[in-house]
Coordinates of C-alpha atoms and ligand atoms in Angstrom, one line a residue:
M1 CA 61.7 7.4 214.8
A2 CA 63.1 4.1 213.1
S3 CA 66.7 5.2 214.4
D4 CA 65.7 5.1 218.0
S5 CA 64.7 1.2 217.9
L6 CA 67.6 0.6 216.6
L7 CA 69.8 2.5 218.9
A8 CA 68.0 1.1 221.9
Q9 CA 68.1 -2.7 220.5
L10 CA 72.2 -1.4 220.1
D11 CA 71.9 -0.7 223.6
G12 CA 71.7 -4.1 224.6
L13 CA 74.5 -5.5 222.7
N14 CA 78.6 -6.0 224.5
E15 CA 81.4 -4.4 223.5
Q16 CA 82.4 -8.1 221.4
Q17 CA 78.6 -8.4 219.8
L18 CA 78.9 -4.3 218.7
R19 CA 82.5 -4.8 217.4
R20 CA 81.0 -8.3 215.0
L21 CA 78.5 -6.0 214.3
L22 CA 80.9 -3.2 212.6
V23 CA 83.4 -5.3 211.1
E24 CA 80.3 -7.2 209.0
H25 CA 78.8 -3.7 208.1
L26 CA 82.0 -2.8 207.1
T27 CA 82.6 -5.5 204.8
K28 CA 79.6 -6.0 204.2
Q29 CA 79.1 -4.7 200.2
K30 CA 75.7 -4.8 198.6
L31 CA 75.1 -4.7 195.2
G32 CA 71.7 -2.7 194.4
L33 CA 69.3 -0.6 196.1
Y34 CA 69.5 1.2 199.5
W35 CA 67.6 3.0 201.2
E36 CA 67.4 4.6 204.4
A37 CA 65.4 2.5 205.4
N38 CA 65.8 2.4 209.3
A39 CA 65.7 6.7 209.5
I40 CA 62.0 6.6 207.9
E41 CA 58.9 7.1 209.9
R42 CA 57.3 3.7 210.5
D43 CA 55.1 3.2 207.9
A44 CA 51.9 2.9 210.0
A45 CA 50.0 0.9 207.5
L46 CA 52.5 -2.1 208.8
N47 CA 51.0 -4.5 211.2
A48 CA 50.4 -8.2 212.5
D49 CA 46.9 -8.2 212.8
I50 CA 44.8 -10.7 211.3
V51 CA 43.1 -9.3 208.2
L52 CA 39.5 -10.3 207.8
P53 CA 37.1 -9.9 205.0
R54 CA 33.6 -8.3 205.4
L55 CA 31.5 -8.4 202.8
V56 CA 29.2 -5.2 201.8
E57 CA 26.4 -7.0 200.1
D58 CA 25.2 -3.3 199.1
W59 CA 28.3 -2.2 197.8
S60 CA 28.2 -5.3 195.9
C61 CA 27.2 -6.2 192.7
N62 CA 25.1 -9.1 191.3
L63 CA 26.2 -10.9 194.3
D64 CA 22.5 -12.6 194.5
A65 CA 23.7 -14.7 191.3
A66 CA 26.1 -16.8 192.6
P67 CA 29.5 -17.1 194.2
T68 CA 31.9 -14.5 192.5
R69 CA 35.6 -15.3 191.9
N70 CA 35.6 -11.0 191.1
L71 CA 36.9 -8.7 194.1
V72 CA 36.9 -5.2 195.3
I73 CA 39.3 -4.9 198.4
E74 CA 38.8 -1.9 199.8
G75 CA 42.2 -0.1 202.0
D76 CA 45.4 -0.2 202.6
N77 CA 46.8 -2.8 199.8
F78 CA 49.6 -3.7 202.9
D79 CA 46.1 -5.1 204.3
G80 CA 44.6 -6.5 201.4
L81 CA 48.1 -8.6 200.3
R82 CA 48.2 -10.0 203.7
L83 CA 44.6 -11.1 203.3
L84 CA 45.3 -13.1 199.9
R85 CA 48.4 -13.7 201.3
A86 CA 45.9 -16.0 203.3
T87 CA 43.2 -16.8 200.8
H88 CA 45.1 -16.6 197.5
R89 CA 48.7 -18.0 197.6
G90 CA 50.4 -19.0 195.0
K91 CA 47.0 -18.9 192.7
I92 CA 47.8 -15.3 190.9
R93 CA 49.3 -15.5 188.0
V94 CA 49.5 -12.0 186.2
I95 CA 50.0 -8.9 188.9
Y96 CA 49.3 -5.5 187.1
I97 CA 49.9 -2.8 189.2
D98 CA 50.7 1.2 188.9
P99 CA 51.5 2.5 192.1
P100 CA 52.4 6.1 192.6
Y101 CA 54.9 7.5 191.0
N102 CA 56.7 9.6 193.8
T103 CA 56.4 12.5 191.6
G104 CA 56.3 14.8 195.0
N105 CA 53.2 16.4 193.1
K106 CA 51.0 14.9 195.7
D107 CA 50.6 11.6 194.1
W108 CA 51.0 9.5 197.1
V109 CA 49.2 9.5 200.6
Y110 CA 52.0 8.3 203.1
N111 CA 51.0 8.1 207.0
D112 CA 47.7 9.9 205.9
R113 CA 49.9 12.5 204.5
Y114 CA 50.9 13.9 200.6
V115 CA 54.7 13.0 200.0
G116 CA 55.5 16.5 199.1
A117 CA 58.8 16.9 196.5
N118 CA 60.5 18.6 199.1
D119 CA 60.5 15.7 201.7
R120 CA 64.2 14.7 202.8
W121 CA 62.9 11.0 203.1
R122 CA 60.4 11.2 199.7
H123 CA 62.6 8.2 197.5
S124 CA 63.3 6.0 200.8
Q125 CA 59.7 6.1 201.9
W126 CA 58.2 5.4 198.6
L127 CA 61.1 2.5 197.7
E128 CA 60.0 1.3 201.8
F129 CA 56.7 1.1 201.2
L130 CA 56.3 -0.5 197.8
Y131 CA 59.0 -3.1 198.9
R132 CA 56.9 -3.9 202.0
R133 CA 54.0 -4.4 199.4
L134 CA 55.9 -6.6 196.6
M135 CA 57.3 -9.3 199.0
L136 CA 53.9 -9.7 199.5
A137 CA 53.2 -9.7 196.2
R138 CA 56.0 -12.1 195.1
D139 CA 54.1 -14.9 197.5
L140 CA 50.9 -14.8 195.3
L141 CA 52.2 -16.0 191.9
T142 CA 52.0 -19.1 190.7
P143 CA 55.2 -20.7 189.3
D144 CA 54.5 -19.4 185.7
G145 CA 52.7 -16.3 187.1
V146 CA 54.1 -12.1 185.9
I147 CA 54.0 -9.2 187.4
L148 CA 53.8 -6.0 185.4
V149 CA 54.5 -2.3 186.6
S150 CA 53.6 0.9 185.0
I151 CA 56.0 3.5 186.0
N152 CA 57.4 7.1 184.7
D153 CA 61.3 7.5 183.6
E154 CA 62.6 9.5 185.8
N155 CA 61.4 6.6 188.8
R156 CA 61.9 3.8 186.7
A157 CA 65.8 2.9 187.3
R158 CA 64.9 2.9 191.3
L159 CA 62.0 0.5 191.0
E160 CA 63.8 -1.8 188.5
L161 CA 66.0 -2.3 191.2
L162 CA 63.8 -2.7 193.6
M163 CA 61.9 -5.3 191.6
D164 CA 65.4 -6.7 191.5
E165 CA 66.0 -7.3 194.9
V166 CA 62.2 -8.5 195.4
F167 CA 62.2 -11.0 192.3
P168 CA 66.3 -11.9 191.6
G169 CA 66.4 -13.7 188.2
M170 CA 63.0 -13.1 187.0
R171 CA 63.5 -10.2 185.2
V172 CA 61.6 -10.6 181.8
G173 CA 62.5 -7.2 180.1
S174 CA 60.4 -3.7 179.7
L175 CA 58.0 -2.4 177.4
V176 CA 57.6 2.0 176.4
W177 CA 54.4 3.1 175.4
K178 CA 53.7 6.4 174.3
K179 CA 51.3 8.5 176.7
R180 CA 50.1 11.5 174.8
K181 CA 51.2 13.3 171.6
S182 CA 51.7 16.6 171.9
S183 CA 55.1 17.9 173.5
N184 CA 55.0 19.0 176.7
T185 CA 55.8 22.0 177.8
S186 CA 56.6 22.2 181.0
L187 CA 60.1 24.2 181.9
D188 CA 60.7 21.4 184.4
Y189 CA 61.4 19.2 181.6
H190 CA 65.0 19.2 178.8
Y191 CA 63.1 17.1 176.4
S192 CA 59.4 16.6 176.2
S193 CA 59.0 13.3 177.9
D194 CA 56.4 11.6 176.3
H195 CA 57.0 7.7 177.3
E196 CA 56.4 5.5 180.3
H197 CA 57.5 1.9 180.7
V198 CA 55.7 -1.5 182.0
L199 CA 57.9 -3.5 184.2
I200 CA 58.1 -7.2 183.4
Y201 CA 59.2 -10.0 186.1
A202 CA 58.0 -13.2 185.2
G203 CA 58.6 -17.2 186.7
P204 CA 60.0 -19.5 184.6
G205 CA 57.4 -21.1 183.2
F206 CA 56.1 -18.0 182.0
V207 CA 55.8 -17.0 178.0
F208 CA 53.9 -14.5 176.7
N209 CA 50.6 -15.1 174.2
G210 CA 53.0 -13.9 170.8
S211 CA 49.8 -13.7 168.2
S212 CA 46.7 -15.8 168.1
K213 CA 47.6 -17.9 165.9
T214 CA 45.3 -18.7 162.8
W215 CA 47.0 -21.9 160.8
D216 CA 45.0 -20.3 157.7
G217 CA 47.8 -18.9 155.5
Y218 CA 49.6 -22.4 156.2
Q219 CA 48.3 -24.7 153.3
N220 CA 51.2 -25.8 150.8
W221 CA 52.7 -29.3 152.1
D222 CA 57.0 -29.3 151.8
E223 CA 58.0 -32.9 151.7
D224 CA 61.3 -32.5 152.4
K225 CA 60.9 -30.7 155.6
Q226 CA 57.0 -32.1 156.0
N227 CA 55.6 -29.1 156.9
W228 CA 53.6 -26.7 156.1
W229 CA 54.1 -23.0 155.4
S230 CA 53.1 -20.1 153.6
S231 CA 54.7 -17.5 151.9
G232 CA 55.7 -13.8 152.6
P233 CA 57.4 -11.0 150.7
L234 CA 61.3 -11.4 150.3
T235 CA 62.1 -7.7 149.8
L236 CA 62.9 -4.9 152.2
G237 CA 61.0 -1.4 151.9
F238 CA 65.2 0.0 150.9
T239 CA 66.0 1.3 147.3
K240 CA 68.6 -0.1 145.7
D241 CA 70.5 3.4 146.8
Q242 CA 69.6 3.1 150.0
R243 CA 70.9 -0.6 150.3
P244 CA 73.1 -0.8 147.2
N245 CA 73.9 -4.8 148.6
L246 CA 71.1 -5.9 148.3
F247 CA 70.4 -5.2 145.0
Y248 CA 71.3 -7.7 143.0
P249 CA 69.7 -10.2 139.8
L250 CA 68.8 -13.5 141.9
R251 CA 69.0 -16.7 140.3
N252 CA 67.6 -20.2 141.2
P253 CA 69.8 -22.9 140.6
A254 CA 67.4 -25.6 140.1
T255 CA 65.7 -24.4 136.9
D256 CA 68.5 -21.4 136.0
I257 CA 65.7 -18.6 135.4
W258 CA 66.5 -15.6 136.8
Y259 CA 65.0 -12.7 139.0
P260 CA 65.0 -8.9 138.2
C261 CA 65.5 -6.9 141.3
D262 CA 63.2 -4.2 142.2
P263 CA 64.9 -1.2 142.4
K264 CA 62.2 0.5 145.2
R265 CA 62.5 -3.0 146.9
V266 CA 65.3 -4.4 147.3
W267 CA 65.9 -8.3 148.3
V268 CA 65.9 -9.1 152.2
Y269 CA 69.3 -11.0 151.9
A270 CA 72.7 -10.6 150.3
S271 CA 74.3 -12.1 148.3
K272 CA 77.1 -14.5 149.0
T273 CA 78.4 -14.6 145.5
R274 CA 78.8 -10.8 145.3
L275 CA 79.7 -10.0 148.6
G276 CA 82.9 -12.3 148.0
D277 CA 84.2 -11.7 151.9
K278 CA 82.6 -9.1 153.1
K279 CA 80.9 -10.0 156.1
V280 CA 76.6 -9.7 156.8
R281 CA 74.9 -10.2 160.4
T282 CA 72.0 -12.4 158.4
R283 CA 72.4 -15.3 156.0
P284 CA 73.1 -15.1 152.9
M285 CA 70.7 -16.0 150.3
E286 CA 72.3 -18.7 148.8
E287 CA 71.9 -20.3 151.8
M288 CA 68.3 -19.5 152.6
I289 CA 67.9 -21.7 148.7
E290 CA 69.8 -24.1 149.4
H291 CA 67.4 -24.6 153.2
N292 CA 64.5 -24.6 151.2
L293 CA 63.5 -21.5 152.4
V294 CA 62.9 -19.0 149.2
N295 CA 59.6 -20.5 147.2
F296 CA 60.2 -19.4 143.2
P297 CA 57.0 -19.5 141.5
D298 CA 56.7 -21.9 138.7
E299 CA 58.2 -20.0 135.3
P300 CA 56.2 -22.7 132.4
T301 CA 57.6 -19.1 129.9
P302 CA 60.1 -17.2 130.5
A303 CA 61.8 -14.6 128.9
F304 CA 64.2 -14.7 126.9
Y305 CA 66.3 -12.3 124.8
A306 CA 68.9 -13.5 122.4
S307 CA 70.3 -10.1 121.5
E308 CA 70.2 -6.2 123.0
A309 CA 67.8 -5.3 120.1
E310 CA 65.5 -7.7 121.0
L311 CA 65.2 -6.9 124.5
R312 CA 64.6 -3.2 123.7
T313 CA 61.9 -4.2 121.8
A314 CA 60.6 -5.5 124.4
L315 CA 61.0 -3.1 127.1
E316 CA 59.5 -0.4 124.9
S317 CA 56.4 -2.2 123.7
G318 CA 55.8 -3.8 127.7
L319 CA 56.2 -7.0 127.0
A320 CA 59.3 -7.4 129.1
P321 CA 59.7 -9.0 133.0
P322 CA 59.2 -6.2 135.7
Y323 CA 62.4 -4.8 137.2
L324 CA 64.6 -5.3 134.2
D325 CA 66.9 -2.4 135.7
T326 CA 67.8 0.1 132.1
S327 CA 70.4 2.6 133.7
S328 CA 72.8 -0.4 133.8
D329 CA 74.2 -3.1 131.6
L330 CA 70.9 -4.7 129.7
L331 CA 73.3 -7.1 127.9
F332 CA 73.6 -8.9 131.3
W333 CA 70.0 -10.3 130.5
V334 CA 70.9 -11.7 126.8
G335 CA 70.5 -15.5 126.6
K336 CA 69.2 -15.7 129.5
K337 CA 65.8 -17.2 130.8
I338 CA 64.2 -14.0 132.7
A339 CA 61.1 -14.3 135.0
F340 CA 57.7 -12.8 135.1
G341 CA 57.1 -13.8 138.9
R342 CA 58.4 -12.8 142.3
P343 CA 60.2 -15.3 144.5
R344 CA 59.0 -15.5 148.0
F345 CA 60.3 -16.5 151.9
K346 CA 57.9 -19.5 153.0
R347 CA 58.0 -19.6 156.5
F348 CA 56.4 -22.6 158.5
K349 CA 54.9 -23.6 160.6
D350 CA 56.7 -24.7 163.2
T351 CA 59.4 -22.0 163.3
L352 CA 55.9 -20.0 164.4
V353 CA 56.4 -19.9 167.8
N354 CA 59.8 -17.8 168.3
E355 CA 58.5 -15.4 165.8
S356 CA 55.6 -14.1 167.2
M357 CA 56.3 -12.9 170.6
P358 CA 55.8 -9.5 171.1
L359 CA 58.4 -6.7 170.3
S360 CA 59.7 -4.8 173.0
S361 CA 58.5 -1.3 172.2
W362 CA 56.4 1.0 170.0
C363 CA 59.3 1.8 167.7
V364 CA 58.4 0.4 164.5
D365 CA 61.6 -0.4 162.9
L366 CA 62.1 1.9 160.1
A367 CA 62.2 -1.5 157.1
D368 CA 59.2 -2.4 158.6
P369 CA 60.5 -6.3 159.7
K370 CA 56.6 -7.3 158.6
E371 CA 57.1 -5.9 154.9
G372 CA 60.5 -7.7 155.1
G373 CA 58.8 -11.0 155.1
E374 CA 61.6 -13.1 157.2
I375 CA 59.6 -12.1 161.1
S376 CA 56.1 -11.7 162.0
V377 CA 56.0 -9.4 164.7
V378 CA 52.9 -8.9 167.4
Q379 CA 53.0 -5.3 168.8
I380 CA 51.6 -4.4 172.2
T381 CA 49.7 -1.5 170.6
S382 CA 48.0 1.3 173.3
G383 CA 45.9 4.1 173.0
R384 CA 47.6 7.4 175.2
T385 CA 46.4 8.7 178.4
S386 CA 43.6 11.5 177.0
E387 CA 42.6 7.3 176.2
G388 CA 41.6 6.5 179.7
T389 CA 40.0 10.6 180.1
M390 CA 38.1 9.9 177.7
L391 CA 36.5 7.3 178.7
L392 CA 36.3 8.4 182.3
R393 CA 34.5 10.8 180.7
E394 CA 31.6 8.8 179.4
L395 CA 31.7 7.3 182.2
G396 CA 30.5 10.3 183.8
M397 CA 33.4 10.2 186.4
A398 CA 35.3 12.4 184.6
E399 CA 36.3 14.5 187.3
D400 CA 36.8 12.2 190.2
F401 CA 39.5 10.4 189.0
P402 CA 43.0 12.4 187.2
Y403 CA 44.9 10.1 184.6
S404 CA 44.1 6.8 184.8
K405 CA 45.3 4.5 182.4
P406 CA 44.2 3.8 178.5
L407 CA 42.5 1.1 178.5
S408 CA 43.9 -0.4 175.7
L409 CA 47.0 -0.4 177.1
I410 CA 45.9 -2.6 180.2
K411 CA 43.9 -4.7 177.9
N412 CA 46.5 -6.0 175.4
L413 CA 48.8 -6.3 178.5
L414 CA 46.7 -8.5 179.6
Q415 CA 46.0 -10.8 175.8
Q416 CA 49.6 -11.0 176.0
T417 CA 49.8 -12.7 179.5
T418 CA 46.8 -13.9 180.4
R419 CA 45.1 -17.4 179.8
S420 CA 41.7 -17.9 179.9
N421 CA 40.3 -18.9 183.6
D422 CA 43.1 -16.3 185.5
I423 CA 43.0 -14.3 188.6
V424 CA 44.1 -11.0 187.3
L425 CA 45.2 -8.7 190.5
D426 CA 45.7 -4.8 190.2
F427 CA 46.5 -3.9 194.0
F428 CA 46.8 0.2 192.9
A429 CA 43.5 -0.3 191.4
G430 CA 43.0 3.6 191.3
S431 CA 39.5 4.1 189.1
G432 CA 39.8 0.0 188.1
T433 CA 40.9 0.4 184.2
T434 CA 42.1 -3.0 185.4
G435 CA 38.6 -4.8 186.0
Q436 CA 37.1 -3.5 182.5
A437 CA 40.4 -4.7 181.1
V438 CA 39.4 -8.1 182.0
L439 CA 35.7 -8.0 181.7
E440 CA 36.3 -6.5 177.9
L441 CA 38.8 -9.3 177.3
N442 CA 36.3 -11.9 178.1
A443 CA 34.3 -10.9 176.5
E444 CA 35.7 -10.8 173.5
D445 CA 37.9 -14.0 173.3
G446 CA 35.2 -15.9 175.7
G447 CA 37.7 -16.1 178.5
G448 CA 36.5 -17.1 182.2
R449 CA 39.3 -14.7 183.5
S450 CA 38.7 -12.9 187.0
F451 CA 39.7 -9.8 188.8
I452 CA 40.7 -8.6 191.9
L453 CA 41.2 -5.1 192.5
C454 CA 42.7 -3.0 196.0
S455 CA 42.0 0.4 195.9
S456 CA 42.3 2.9 199.1
T457 CA 39.7 5.1 200.2
E458 CA 42.4 8.2 200.1
V459 CA 41.0 8.9 203.7
T460 CA 43.3 11.8 204.8
A461 CA 43.1 15.0 207.3
K462 CA 41.7 17.1 205.4
E463 CA 38.9 15.0 203.7
P464 CA 38.3 12.2 206.9
D465 CA 35.1 11.0 203.8
K466 CA 36.6 9.9 201.0
N467 CA 35.9 6.5 199.4
L468 CA 37.9 6.6 196.5
C469 CA 37.5 2.7 196.8
R470 CA 33.7 2.3 196.8
D471 CA 32.5 6.0 194.7
V472 CA 35.4 5.4 191.6
C473 CA 37.0 2.1 191.9
A474 CA 33.1 0.4 192.0
E475 CA 31.0 3.0 191.2
R476 CA 32.8 2.5 187.8
M477 CA 32.4 -1.3 187.6
R478 CA 29.1 -0.6 188.6
R479 CA 28.3 1.2 185.2
V480 CA 30.7 -0.9 183.4
I481 CA 28.1 -4.1 184.1
A482 CA 25.3 -2.3 184.1
G483 CA 26.2 -1.0 180.0
Y484 CA 27.0 2.2 179.0
G485 CA 27.5 4.9 176.3
G486 CA 25.2 1.9 174.7
K487 CA 27.6 -1.2 175.5
P488 CA 25.1 -3.9 176.3
G489 CA 27.0 -4.3 179.9
Y490 CA 27.7 -8.4 181.1
T491 CA 25.2 -10.7 183.1
P492 CA 26.6 -12.9 186.0
E493 CA 27.8 -15.6 183.5
Q494 CA 30.0 -13.1 181.4
G495 CA 31.5 -12.5 184.9
G496 CA 29.1 -9.1 185.2
Q497 CA 29.4 -9.0 189.1
F498 CA 31.6 -8.6 192.0
A499 CA 32.1 -8.7 196.0
Y500 CA 33.0 -5.8 197.1
L501 CA 34.9 -6.3 200.9
Q502 CA 36.1 -4.3 203.3
L503 CA 38.8 -5.3 205.7
D504 CA 38.6 -5.7 209.8
K505 CA 41.3 -6.2 212.1
V506 CA 42.1 -8.2 214.8
D507 CA 45.1 -8.9 217.2
A508 CA 45.6 -12.2 216.8
A509 CA 45.6 -12.8 220.9
D510 CA 42.0 -11.3 220.6
A511 CA 41.3 -13.2 217.7
H512 CA 38.6 -15.7 219.8
V513 CA 36.9 -13.4 221.0
E514 CA 37.0 -11.2 217.8
I515 CA 36.0 -12.9 215.2
D516 CA 32.2 -13.5 214.2
E517 CA 31.1 -16.1 211.8
S518 CA 30.1 -13.7 208.7
H519 CA 34.3 -12.8 209.3
A520 CA 34.8 -16.6 209.2
F521 CA 32.8 -17.7 206.5
Q522 CA 33.9 -15.1 203.9
L523 CA 37.6 -16.4 205.1
L524 CA 37.0 -19.8 204.3
A525 CA 34.8 -19.4 201.1
L526 CA 38.0 -17.3 199.0
K527 CA 40.6 -20.1 200.6
R528 CA 38.6 -22.9 199.9
F529 CA 36.6 -22.0 196.7
G530 CA 38.2 -18.2 195.7
A531 CA 35.4 -16.9 195.9
A532 CA 32.8 -14.4 198.1
L533 CA 29.4 -15.3 198.2
P534 CA 26.4 -13.8 201.3
V535 CA 26.3 -15.4 204.1
P536 CA 23.4 -17.7 204.4
D537 CA 21.5 -17.7 207.6
G538 CA 21.3 -20.9 210.4
T539 CA 24.1 -22.5 212.7
I540 CA 24.8 -24.9 209.7
K541 CA 27.1 -22.7 206.8
R542 CA 27.2 -23.8 203.1
L543 CA 30.7 -22.6 202.1
G544 CA 30.3 -24.8 198.7
R545 CA 31.1 -28.2 197.8
V546 CA 34.7 -29.8 196.2
A547 CA 34.1 -32.9 193.8
D548 CA 31.8 -35.3 196.5
C549 CA 32.8 -33.4 199.3
E550 CA 30.4 -31.0 201.1
V551 CA 32.5 -28.0 202.6
L552 CA 30.7 -26.4 205.7
L553 CA 31.0 -24.2 208.7
C554 CA 29.5 -24.7 211.5
G555 CA 28.7 -22.8 214.9
K556 CA 27.0 -24.4 218.0
A557 CA 27.2 -28.6 217.9
D558 CA 24.0 -29.0 219.7
A559 CA 21.4 -31.7 219.3
T560 CA 19.2 -30.0 216.6
T561 CA 22.5 -29.0 214.6
L562 CA 24.3 -33.0 215.3
K563 CA 21.0 -34.0 213.5
T564 CA 20.5 -31.5 210.5
L565 CA 24.6 -33.2 210.1
A566 CA 24.1 -36.6 210.5
A567 CA 21.3 -35.8 207.3
W568 CA 23.6 -33.7 205.4
P569 CA 25.3 -36.5 202.9
E570 CA 22.0 -38.3 202.0
K571 CA 20.1 -34.9 201.7
Y572 CA 22.2 -33.4 199.4
G573 CA 23.9 -36.6 197.5
A574 CA 27.9 -36.0 198.9
A575 CA 29.7 -39.0 200.0
R576 CA 32.3 -36.5 202.3
L577 CA 31.8 -34.0 204.9
A578 CA 34.6 -31.3 205.2
I579 CA 33.5 -29.2 208.3
Y580 CA 35.1 -26.3 209.8
T581 CA 34.3 -25.6 213.6
T582 CA 35.4 -24.6 216.6
R583 CA 36.2 -28.2 218.6
P584 CA 36.4 -30.0 215.5
E585 CA 37.4 -33.2 218.2
T586 CA 34.2 -32.8 220.1
L587 CA 31.9 -32.5 216.5
R588 CA 33.7 -35.2 214.9
D589 CA 33.7 -37.7 218.0
K590 CA 29.6 -36.3 218.3
L591 CA 29.1 -37.5 215.1
A592 CA 30.8 -40.5 215.0
A593 CA 28.0 -41.6 218.0
R594 CA 26.3 -41.8 215.0
G595 CA 27.1 -43.3 212.4
I596 CA 28.7 -40.4 210.5
E597 CA 32.8 -40.1 209.5
V598 CA 33.3 -36.5 208.6
N599 CA 36.8 -34.5 209.4
C600 CA 36.1 -31.5 211.0
Y601 CA 38.6 -28.7 210.8
S602 CA 40.2 -25.8 213.8
L603 CA 38.5 -22.6 212.4
M604 CA 41.0 -21.0 214.5
D605 CA 43.5 -22.3 212.9
A606 CA 42.0 -21.7 209.0
L607 CA 41.4 -18.1 209.6
T608 CA 44.6 -17.2 211.9
G609 CA 47.0 -19.0 209.8
G610 CA 48.7 -18.1 206.0
Q611 CA 49.2 -14.3 207.1
G612 CA 51.9 -13.7 208.8
G613 CA 52.9 -9.6 210.2
A614 CA 54.9 -7.1 209.8
T615 CA 57.1 -6.5 212.1
Ligands
SAM1 C1 48.7 5.5 189.6 S1 47.2 5.4 190.3 C2 46.1 4.1 189.7 C3 45.8 3.7 188.6 C4 44.6 2.8 187.5 N1 45.5 2.0 187.1 C5 43.9 3.6 187.1 O1 44.1 2.9 186.1 O2 42.8 3.9 187.0 C6 47.3 4.8 191.3 C7 46.4 4.7 193.1 O3 47.3 3.5 193.6 C8 46.4 4.2 195.4 N2 46.8 4.2 196.5 C9 48.1 4.6 196.5 N3 48.7 3.8 198.1 C10 47.5 2.8 198.3 C11 48.1 1.9 199.4 N4 48.6 1.7 200.0 N5 47.0 0.7 199.4 C12 46.1 0.6 198.0 N6 46.3 1.6 197.0 C13 46.7 3.1 196.8 C14 45.8 5.6 194.5 O4 44.7 6.2 195.8 C15 45.6 5.6 193.5 O5 44.8 5.4 193.0

């Protein structure tokens, strides 16, 4: 137990140290979440070993074509994340995770056993488990990176406080999506919980993509504002009885022409003159007109009635302008110029960025703002959980994985958060929905995003041979890439490939004997190029090229090897060589003696650097 080791530590303190510790403990007020990290059974996955990737070619896909940035990493994600911290630190722009929800309902494995509802330390175990992994994940994000985390309603508050602790000051907000259509009849619920949350935390430079901006509608030039504009309706979906303040005749001060209000769709803005002292939240119509934000159509021949009788005749014959309210004082319109057209709201191009940010929920305002004309919004839409189930059925894998996320949800989240060449990481990948979303999104918008999926095997004492990562996550990606249900699939050029990596762990003290060349090659390929590829034969292994520099891994530096290296720059048209090797100084000197200047790096430093262990 962790509390035993804590007690042992305290045994070593003298009285004064103990007193100081007690005062510190009693006076320290912690704002935020508390969980019993010291009381719970240690997470067996925590370790300080060096994690090394081993490529499994047989379980990879289309790897012979070219190095790939798409990775499927098998193993506990604590190890997966430590590997990535060495290879992808600060390089991942978007992380999406859907961790086990801690329902107590056999939804997550901790130290090879499921954590049940009656487990005394259930919440603390779950929080500590996530805390350790989120702390590693934090280091992977680019400065403008974003992490999106799915969670159910029950655990949302706990997770949000944990996220605040790990990502201080980075909270963007949360989204809500509807996971089912019908109500849940389970007696455990006081109400039918049909929604889930996506918590969003991001670095300072992050912005949502907003709507894809087409400027087609912005074809009107405004000389005063020196800007292009398009128009939208100036009315709202309320009747005159629902919003009496917004129902009034509108006058264009420039032409003295009047516009009757549609009793079924009132104006968006109230009128200052009609409101008197009454306060409203939005700007009054008069101000909108003054700021040139209302477009009155040309009215070369407005209607004009010199008497009430004349007006009544026009109304009866259907020739009067629309929306003239016959129930009110008709005399108001006598002697006024009355419009046939409708004024519209002017939306200027330079204001579109702010207007096109996504809404935070699927709850659409009753007076749908898109109709309102003032704001243009982007809604992130999503299918329900059943969409994920049906998709796995279509892929022939319905029995293999319950409750995958709807593809449309992940795709739309990524569409709002990724740029075209981003790396997207999901370290609770499950059935691999995120990988499919990345491929589909690329196909739709021509992007070159790549995916990294980490998945556990879900091995337990009862199912020692289970391999969820290989048989569900990677298998799904294979089927998606091959094409299914009449869909064409993806070529390697379209991102239709991935490297399957298993993780080997080596004690740092034994690293020099236990790390073999294939480990070293893969780790260096990931570190230097963010890509995996089959390990080539030969003593000199080419990792890739940066500008005019060839990057190589070199084992034994015998006479043949030195000769090959000396001829390398000319053979491959390179100006420089960068070589990872066990004895960098020796190799550099030997090549210098042959008149070749190279940069040599310590292989061991490159392999052991950047991972940091768990304590
Ligand atoms: C809720 S599911 C994710 C489902 C996924 N979003 C989908 O659409 O298929 C959570 C996944 O996390 C995996 N998992 C749990 N603990 C893990 C760990 N320590 N390392 C890696 N994966 C883990 C579980 O095996 C499970 O497949």
